[in-house]
PDB file of C-alpha atoms in Angstrom:
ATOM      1  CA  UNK A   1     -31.284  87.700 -36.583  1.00  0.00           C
ATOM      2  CA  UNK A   2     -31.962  84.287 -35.164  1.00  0.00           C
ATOM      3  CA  UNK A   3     -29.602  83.106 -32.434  1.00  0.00           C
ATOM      4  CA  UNK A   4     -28.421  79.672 -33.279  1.00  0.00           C
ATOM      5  CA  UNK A   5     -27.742  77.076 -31.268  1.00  0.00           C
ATOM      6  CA  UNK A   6     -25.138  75.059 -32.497  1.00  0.00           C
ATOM      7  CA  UNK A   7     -24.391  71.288 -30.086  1.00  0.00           C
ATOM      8  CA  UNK A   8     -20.813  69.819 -30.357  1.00  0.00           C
ATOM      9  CA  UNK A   9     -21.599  66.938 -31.411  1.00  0.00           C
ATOM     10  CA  UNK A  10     -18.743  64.187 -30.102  1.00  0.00           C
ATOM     11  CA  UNK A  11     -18.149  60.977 -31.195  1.00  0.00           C
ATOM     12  CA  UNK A  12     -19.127  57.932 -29.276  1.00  0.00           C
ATOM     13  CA  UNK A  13     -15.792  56.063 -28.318  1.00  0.00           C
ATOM     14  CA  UNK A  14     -16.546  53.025 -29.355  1.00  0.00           C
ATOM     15  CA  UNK A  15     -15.154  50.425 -26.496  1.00  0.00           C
ATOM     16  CA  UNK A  16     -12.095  48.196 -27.660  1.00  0.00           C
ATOM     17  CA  UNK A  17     -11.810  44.681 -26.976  1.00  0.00           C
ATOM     18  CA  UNK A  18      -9.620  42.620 -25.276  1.00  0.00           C
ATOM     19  CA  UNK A  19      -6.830  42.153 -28.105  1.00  0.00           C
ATOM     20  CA  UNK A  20      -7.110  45.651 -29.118  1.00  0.00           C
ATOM     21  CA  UNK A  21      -6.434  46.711 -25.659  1.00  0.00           C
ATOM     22  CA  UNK A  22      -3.473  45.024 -25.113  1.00  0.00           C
ATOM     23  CA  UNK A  23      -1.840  46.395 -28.295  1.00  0.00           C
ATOM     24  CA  UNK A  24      -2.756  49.625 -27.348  1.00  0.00           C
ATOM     25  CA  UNK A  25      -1.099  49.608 -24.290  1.00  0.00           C
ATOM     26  CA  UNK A  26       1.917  49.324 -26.553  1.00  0.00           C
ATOM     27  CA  UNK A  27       1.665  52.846 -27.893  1.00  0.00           C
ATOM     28  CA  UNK A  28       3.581  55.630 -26.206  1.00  0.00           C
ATOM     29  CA  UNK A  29       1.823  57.557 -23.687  1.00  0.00           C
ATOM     30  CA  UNK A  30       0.634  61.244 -24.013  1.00  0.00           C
ATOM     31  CA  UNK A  31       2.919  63.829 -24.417  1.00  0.00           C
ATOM     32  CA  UNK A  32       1.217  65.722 -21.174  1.00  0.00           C
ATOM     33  CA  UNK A  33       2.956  65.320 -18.204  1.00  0.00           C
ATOM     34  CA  UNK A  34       0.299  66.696 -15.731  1.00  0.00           C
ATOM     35  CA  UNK A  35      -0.117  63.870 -13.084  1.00  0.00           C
ATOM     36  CA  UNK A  36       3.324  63.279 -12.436  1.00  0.00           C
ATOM     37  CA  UNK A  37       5.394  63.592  -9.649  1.00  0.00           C
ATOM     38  CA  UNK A  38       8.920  64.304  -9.630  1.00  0.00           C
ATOM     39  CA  UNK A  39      11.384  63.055  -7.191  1.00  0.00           C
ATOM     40  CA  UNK A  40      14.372  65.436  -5.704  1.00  0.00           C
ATOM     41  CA  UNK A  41      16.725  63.492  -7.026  1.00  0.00           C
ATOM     42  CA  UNK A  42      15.128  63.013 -10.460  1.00  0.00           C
ATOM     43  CA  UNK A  43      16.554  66.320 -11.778  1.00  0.00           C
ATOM     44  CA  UNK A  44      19.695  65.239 -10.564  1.00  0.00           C
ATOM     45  CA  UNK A  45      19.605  62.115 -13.058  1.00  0.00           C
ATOM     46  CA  UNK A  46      17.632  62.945 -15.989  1.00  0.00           C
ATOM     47  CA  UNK A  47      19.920  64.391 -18.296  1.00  0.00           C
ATOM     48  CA  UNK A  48      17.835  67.504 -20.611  1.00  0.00           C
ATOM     49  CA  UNK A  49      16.859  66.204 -23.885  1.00  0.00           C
ATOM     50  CA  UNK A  50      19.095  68.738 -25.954  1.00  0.00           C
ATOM     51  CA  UNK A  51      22.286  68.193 -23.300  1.00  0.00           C
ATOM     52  CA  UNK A  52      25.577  67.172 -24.770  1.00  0.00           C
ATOM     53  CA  UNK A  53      26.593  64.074 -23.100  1.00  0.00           C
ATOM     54  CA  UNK A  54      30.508  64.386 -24.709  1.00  0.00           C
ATOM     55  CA  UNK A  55      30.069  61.173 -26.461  1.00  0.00           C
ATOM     56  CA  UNK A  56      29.770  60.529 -30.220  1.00  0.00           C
ATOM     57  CA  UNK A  57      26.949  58.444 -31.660  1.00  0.00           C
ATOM     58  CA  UNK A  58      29.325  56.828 -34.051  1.00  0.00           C
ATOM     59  CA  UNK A  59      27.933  53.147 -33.638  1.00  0.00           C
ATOM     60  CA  UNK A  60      25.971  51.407 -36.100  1.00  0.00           C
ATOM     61  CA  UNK A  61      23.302  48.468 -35.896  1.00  0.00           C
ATOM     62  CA  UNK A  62      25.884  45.952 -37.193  1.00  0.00           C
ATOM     63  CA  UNK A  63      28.477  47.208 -34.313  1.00  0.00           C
ATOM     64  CA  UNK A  64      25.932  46.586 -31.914  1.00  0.00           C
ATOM     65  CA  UNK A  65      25.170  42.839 -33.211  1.00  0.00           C
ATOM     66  CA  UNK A  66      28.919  42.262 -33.015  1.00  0.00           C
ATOM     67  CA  UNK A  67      29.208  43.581 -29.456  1.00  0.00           C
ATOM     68  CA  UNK A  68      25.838  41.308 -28.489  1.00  0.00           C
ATOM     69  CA  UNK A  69      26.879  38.483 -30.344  1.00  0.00           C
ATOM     70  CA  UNK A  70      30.760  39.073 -28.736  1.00  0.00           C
ATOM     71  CA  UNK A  71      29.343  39.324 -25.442  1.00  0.00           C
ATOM     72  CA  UNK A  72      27.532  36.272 -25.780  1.00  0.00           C
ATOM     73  CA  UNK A  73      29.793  33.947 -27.078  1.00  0.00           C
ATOM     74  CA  UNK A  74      32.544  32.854 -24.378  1.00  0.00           C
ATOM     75  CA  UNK A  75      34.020  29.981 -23.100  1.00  0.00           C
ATOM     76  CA  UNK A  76      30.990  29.084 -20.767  1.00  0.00           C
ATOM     77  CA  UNK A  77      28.751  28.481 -23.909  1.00  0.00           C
ATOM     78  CA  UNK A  78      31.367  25.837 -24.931  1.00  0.00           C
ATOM     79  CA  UNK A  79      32.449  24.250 -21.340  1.00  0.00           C
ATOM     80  CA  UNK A  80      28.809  24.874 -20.036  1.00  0.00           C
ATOM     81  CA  UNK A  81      26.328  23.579 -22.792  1.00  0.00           C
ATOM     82  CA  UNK A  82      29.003  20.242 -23.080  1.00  0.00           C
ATOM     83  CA  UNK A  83      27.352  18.779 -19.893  1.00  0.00           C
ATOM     84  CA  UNK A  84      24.014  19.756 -20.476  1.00  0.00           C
ATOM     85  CA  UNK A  85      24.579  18.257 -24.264  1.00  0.00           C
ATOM     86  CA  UNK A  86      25.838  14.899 -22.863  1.00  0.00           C
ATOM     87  CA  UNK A  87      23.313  14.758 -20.096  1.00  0.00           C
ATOM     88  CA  UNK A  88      20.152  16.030 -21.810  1.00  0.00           C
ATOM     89  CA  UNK A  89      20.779  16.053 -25.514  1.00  0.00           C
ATOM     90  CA  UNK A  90      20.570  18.230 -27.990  1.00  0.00           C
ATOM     91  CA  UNK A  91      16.724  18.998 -27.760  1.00  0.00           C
ATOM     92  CA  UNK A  92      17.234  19.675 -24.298  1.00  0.00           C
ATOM     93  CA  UNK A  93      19.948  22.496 -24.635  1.00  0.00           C
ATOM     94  CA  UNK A  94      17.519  23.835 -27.189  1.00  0.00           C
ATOM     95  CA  UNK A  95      14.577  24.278 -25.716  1.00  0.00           C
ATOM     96  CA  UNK A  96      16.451  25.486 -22.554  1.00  0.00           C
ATOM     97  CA  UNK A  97      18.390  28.162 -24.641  1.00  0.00           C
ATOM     98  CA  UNK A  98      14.939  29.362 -26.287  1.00  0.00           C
ATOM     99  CA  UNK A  99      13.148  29.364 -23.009  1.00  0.00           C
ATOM    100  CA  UNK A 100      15.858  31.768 -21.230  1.00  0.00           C
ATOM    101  CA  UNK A 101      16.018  33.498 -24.698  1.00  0.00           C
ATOM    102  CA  UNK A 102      13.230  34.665 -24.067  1.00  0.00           C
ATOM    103  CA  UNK A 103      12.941  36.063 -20.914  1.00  0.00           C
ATOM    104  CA  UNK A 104      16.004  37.645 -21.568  1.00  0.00           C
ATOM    105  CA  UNK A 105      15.215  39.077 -24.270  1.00  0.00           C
ATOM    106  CA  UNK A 106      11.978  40.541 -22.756  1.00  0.00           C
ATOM    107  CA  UNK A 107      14.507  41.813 -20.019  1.00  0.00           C
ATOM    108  CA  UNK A 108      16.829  43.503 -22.460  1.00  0.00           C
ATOM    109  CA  UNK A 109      13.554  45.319 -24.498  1.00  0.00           C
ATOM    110  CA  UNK A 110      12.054  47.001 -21.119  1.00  0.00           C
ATOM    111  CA  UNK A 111      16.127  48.008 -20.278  1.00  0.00           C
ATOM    112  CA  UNK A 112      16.216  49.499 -23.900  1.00  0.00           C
ATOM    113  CA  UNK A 113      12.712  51.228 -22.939  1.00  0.00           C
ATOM    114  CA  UNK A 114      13.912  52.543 -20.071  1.00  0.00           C
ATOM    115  CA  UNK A 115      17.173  53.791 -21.587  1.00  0.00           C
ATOM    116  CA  UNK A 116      14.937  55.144 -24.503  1.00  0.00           C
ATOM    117  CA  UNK A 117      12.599  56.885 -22.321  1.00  0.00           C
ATOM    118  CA  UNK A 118      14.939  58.423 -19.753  1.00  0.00           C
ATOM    119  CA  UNK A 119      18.562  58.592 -21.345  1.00  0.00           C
ATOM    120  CA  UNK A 120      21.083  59.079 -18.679  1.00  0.00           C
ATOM    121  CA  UNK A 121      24.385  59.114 -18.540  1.00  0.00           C
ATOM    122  CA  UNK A 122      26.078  55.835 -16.763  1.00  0.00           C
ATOM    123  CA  UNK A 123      25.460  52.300 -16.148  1.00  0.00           C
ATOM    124  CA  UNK A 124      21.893  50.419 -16.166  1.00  0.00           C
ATOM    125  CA  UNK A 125      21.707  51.113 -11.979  1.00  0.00           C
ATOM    126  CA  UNK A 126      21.082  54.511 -12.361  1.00  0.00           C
ATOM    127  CA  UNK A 127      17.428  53.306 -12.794  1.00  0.00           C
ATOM    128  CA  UNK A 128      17.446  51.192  -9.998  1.00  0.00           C
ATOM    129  CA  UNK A 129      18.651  54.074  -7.938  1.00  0.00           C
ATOM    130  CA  UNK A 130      16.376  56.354  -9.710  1.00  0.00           C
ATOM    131  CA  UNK A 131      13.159  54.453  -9.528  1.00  0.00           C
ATOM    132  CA  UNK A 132      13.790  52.196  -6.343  1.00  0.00           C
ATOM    133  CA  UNK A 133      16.223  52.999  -3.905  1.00  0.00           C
ATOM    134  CA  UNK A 134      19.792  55.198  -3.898  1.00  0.00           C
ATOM    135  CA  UNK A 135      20.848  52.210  -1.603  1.00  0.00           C
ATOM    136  CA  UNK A 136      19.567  49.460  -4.009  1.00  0.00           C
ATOM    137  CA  UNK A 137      21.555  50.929  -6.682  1.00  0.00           C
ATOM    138  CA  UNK A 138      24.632  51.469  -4.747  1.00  0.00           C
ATOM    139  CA  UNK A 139      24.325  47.550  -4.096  1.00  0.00           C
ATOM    140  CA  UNK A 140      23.549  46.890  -7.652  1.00  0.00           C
ATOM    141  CA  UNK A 141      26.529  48.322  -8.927  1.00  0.00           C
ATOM    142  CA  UNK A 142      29.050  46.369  -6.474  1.00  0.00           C
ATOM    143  CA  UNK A 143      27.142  43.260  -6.997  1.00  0.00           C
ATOM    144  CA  UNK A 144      27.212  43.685 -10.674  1.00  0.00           C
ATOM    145  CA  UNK A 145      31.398  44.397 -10.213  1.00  0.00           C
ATOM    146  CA  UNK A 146      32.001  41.543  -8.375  1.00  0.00           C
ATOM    147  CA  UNK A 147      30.359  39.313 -10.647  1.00  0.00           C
ATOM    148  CA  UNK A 148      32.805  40.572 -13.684  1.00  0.00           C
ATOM    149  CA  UNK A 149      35.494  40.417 -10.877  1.00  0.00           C
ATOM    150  CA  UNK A 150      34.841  36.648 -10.116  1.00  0.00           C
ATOM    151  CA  UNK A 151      34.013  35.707 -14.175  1.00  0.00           C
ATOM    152  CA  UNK A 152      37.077  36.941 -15.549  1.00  0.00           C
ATOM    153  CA  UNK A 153      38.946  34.308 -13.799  1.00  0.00           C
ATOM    154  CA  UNK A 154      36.468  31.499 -14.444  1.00  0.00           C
ATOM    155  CA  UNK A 155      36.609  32.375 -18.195  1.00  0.00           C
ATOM    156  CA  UNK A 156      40.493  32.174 -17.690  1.00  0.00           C
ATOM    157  CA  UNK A 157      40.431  28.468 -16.840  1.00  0.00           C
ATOM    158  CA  UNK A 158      37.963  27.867 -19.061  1.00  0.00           C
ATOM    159  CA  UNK A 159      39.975  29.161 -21.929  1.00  0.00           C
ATOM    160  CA  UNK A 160      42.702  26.876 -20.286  1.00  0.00           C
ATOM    161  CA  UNK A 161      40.706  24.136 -20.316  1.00  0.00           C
ATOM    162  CA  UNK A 162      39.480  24.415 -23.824  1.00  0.00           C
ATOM    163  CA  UNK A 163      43.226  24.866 -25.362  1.00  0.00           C
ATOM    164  CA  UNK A 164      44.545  21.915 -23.236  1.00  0.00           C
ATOM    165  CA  UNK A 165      42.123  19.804 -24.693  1.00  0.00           C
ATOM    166  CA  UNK A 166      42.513  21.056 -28.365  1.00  0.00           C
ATOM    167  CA  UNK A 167      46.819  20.169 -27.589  1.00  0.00           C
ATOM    168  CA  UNK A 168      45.695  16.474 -25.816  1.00  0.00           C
ATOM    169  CA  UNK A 169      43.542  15.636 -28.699  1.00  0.00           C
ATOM    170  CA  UNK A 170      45.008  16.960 -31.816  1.00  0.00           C
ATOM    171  CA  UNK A 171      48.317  15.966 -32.917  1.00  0.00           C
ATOM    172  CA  UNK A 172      51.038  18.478 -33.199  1.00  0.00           C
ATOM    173  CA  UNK A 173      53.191  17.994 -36.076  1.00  0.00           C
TER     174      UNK A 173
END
C-alpha cells in the first residue's frame, strides 16, 4: 500500500476593493463571540434571547408610520417652519429639512441597530448606561424628561396660537 499524501488545498482570498469593502462592513458579524469582553453589569441589562418581556408584539409596520409620522407632525412644524418660510423661502426650508433628514435618519437606523442587536427592556438610555457610563445614562434620562416637561407647554401655546389665528382670520358665521 502506498501512503498518500493528500495537501489541503485552500483558496486564495482574493483581496476586495475599496467599494466592496465598505459594503461588507454592512454584513452582520460572526456568530462567534470569542474576543469579547463582558461587563458586570452587562448581564444585568441584556435581556436572554428566549425571555418573555410581558409585552405583546401586536404592532404592525403601518402603526409604526402613524406613530412616526404622529410624532413628527406638531405645532412647531407649523409655527416653526412659518419664519424660516418667510425669511428663507421655500427652497430654503427644503433643503434644511432634507439635510437634518438625514442625519436623523442615520441616527434613528444605528438606534434601531442597537435595539436590534441587544433588545432590552426600557428606554433608549439603557445603552448609554450600558455602553458609556451608569452616570451618563442616569443624566440622559432626566435630561431627556425635562425636555418633554418643558415642550408640552410650548406646544400648548403654540396650539393657542395657531387656533387664535384660525378665529382672527376666518369669519365665524
Amino acid at each position: 500500500m502506498e501512503d498518500v499524501i493528500q495537501f489541503a488545498i485552500e483558496p486564495t482570498k482574493k483581496k476586495d476593493n475599496f467599494f466592496q469593502r465598505i459594503i461588507s462592513s454592512f454584513k452582520p458579524a460572526p456568530a462567534n463571540d470569542e474576543g469579547t469582553e463582558q461587563k458586570p453589569a452587562d448581564a444585568a441589562i441584556t435581556t436572554p434571547p428566549n425571555a418573555e418581556s410581558g409585552l405583546k408584539r401586536t404592532l404592525t409596520g403601518r402603526h409604526l408610520q402613524m406613530i412616526a409620522i404622529g410624532g413628527s407632525i406638531g405645532t412647531g412644524l407649523f409655527v416653526g417652519s412659518g419664519s424660516s418660510l418667510t425669511t428663507g423661502g421655500p427652497a430654503s426650508v427644503l433643503i434644511g429639512f432634507l439635510i437634518i433628514g438625514v442625519m436623523l435618519y442615520t441616527v434613528v437606523n444605528a438606534l434601531g441597530e442597537l435595539a436590534v442587536m441587544y433588545p432590552v427592556q426600557g428606554s433608549f438610555n439603557i445603552y448609554s448606561t450600558r455602553f458609556l457610563d451608569p452616570a451618563w445614562g442616569f443624566a440622559m434620562g432626566w435630561n431627556y424628561a425635562m425636555g418633554w416637561l418643558i415642550v408640552l407647554p410650548l406646544e400648548l401655546s403654540a396650539a393657542a396660537l395657531v387656533v387664535e389665528y384660525w378665529t382672527n382670520s376666518v369669519p365665524v358665521g
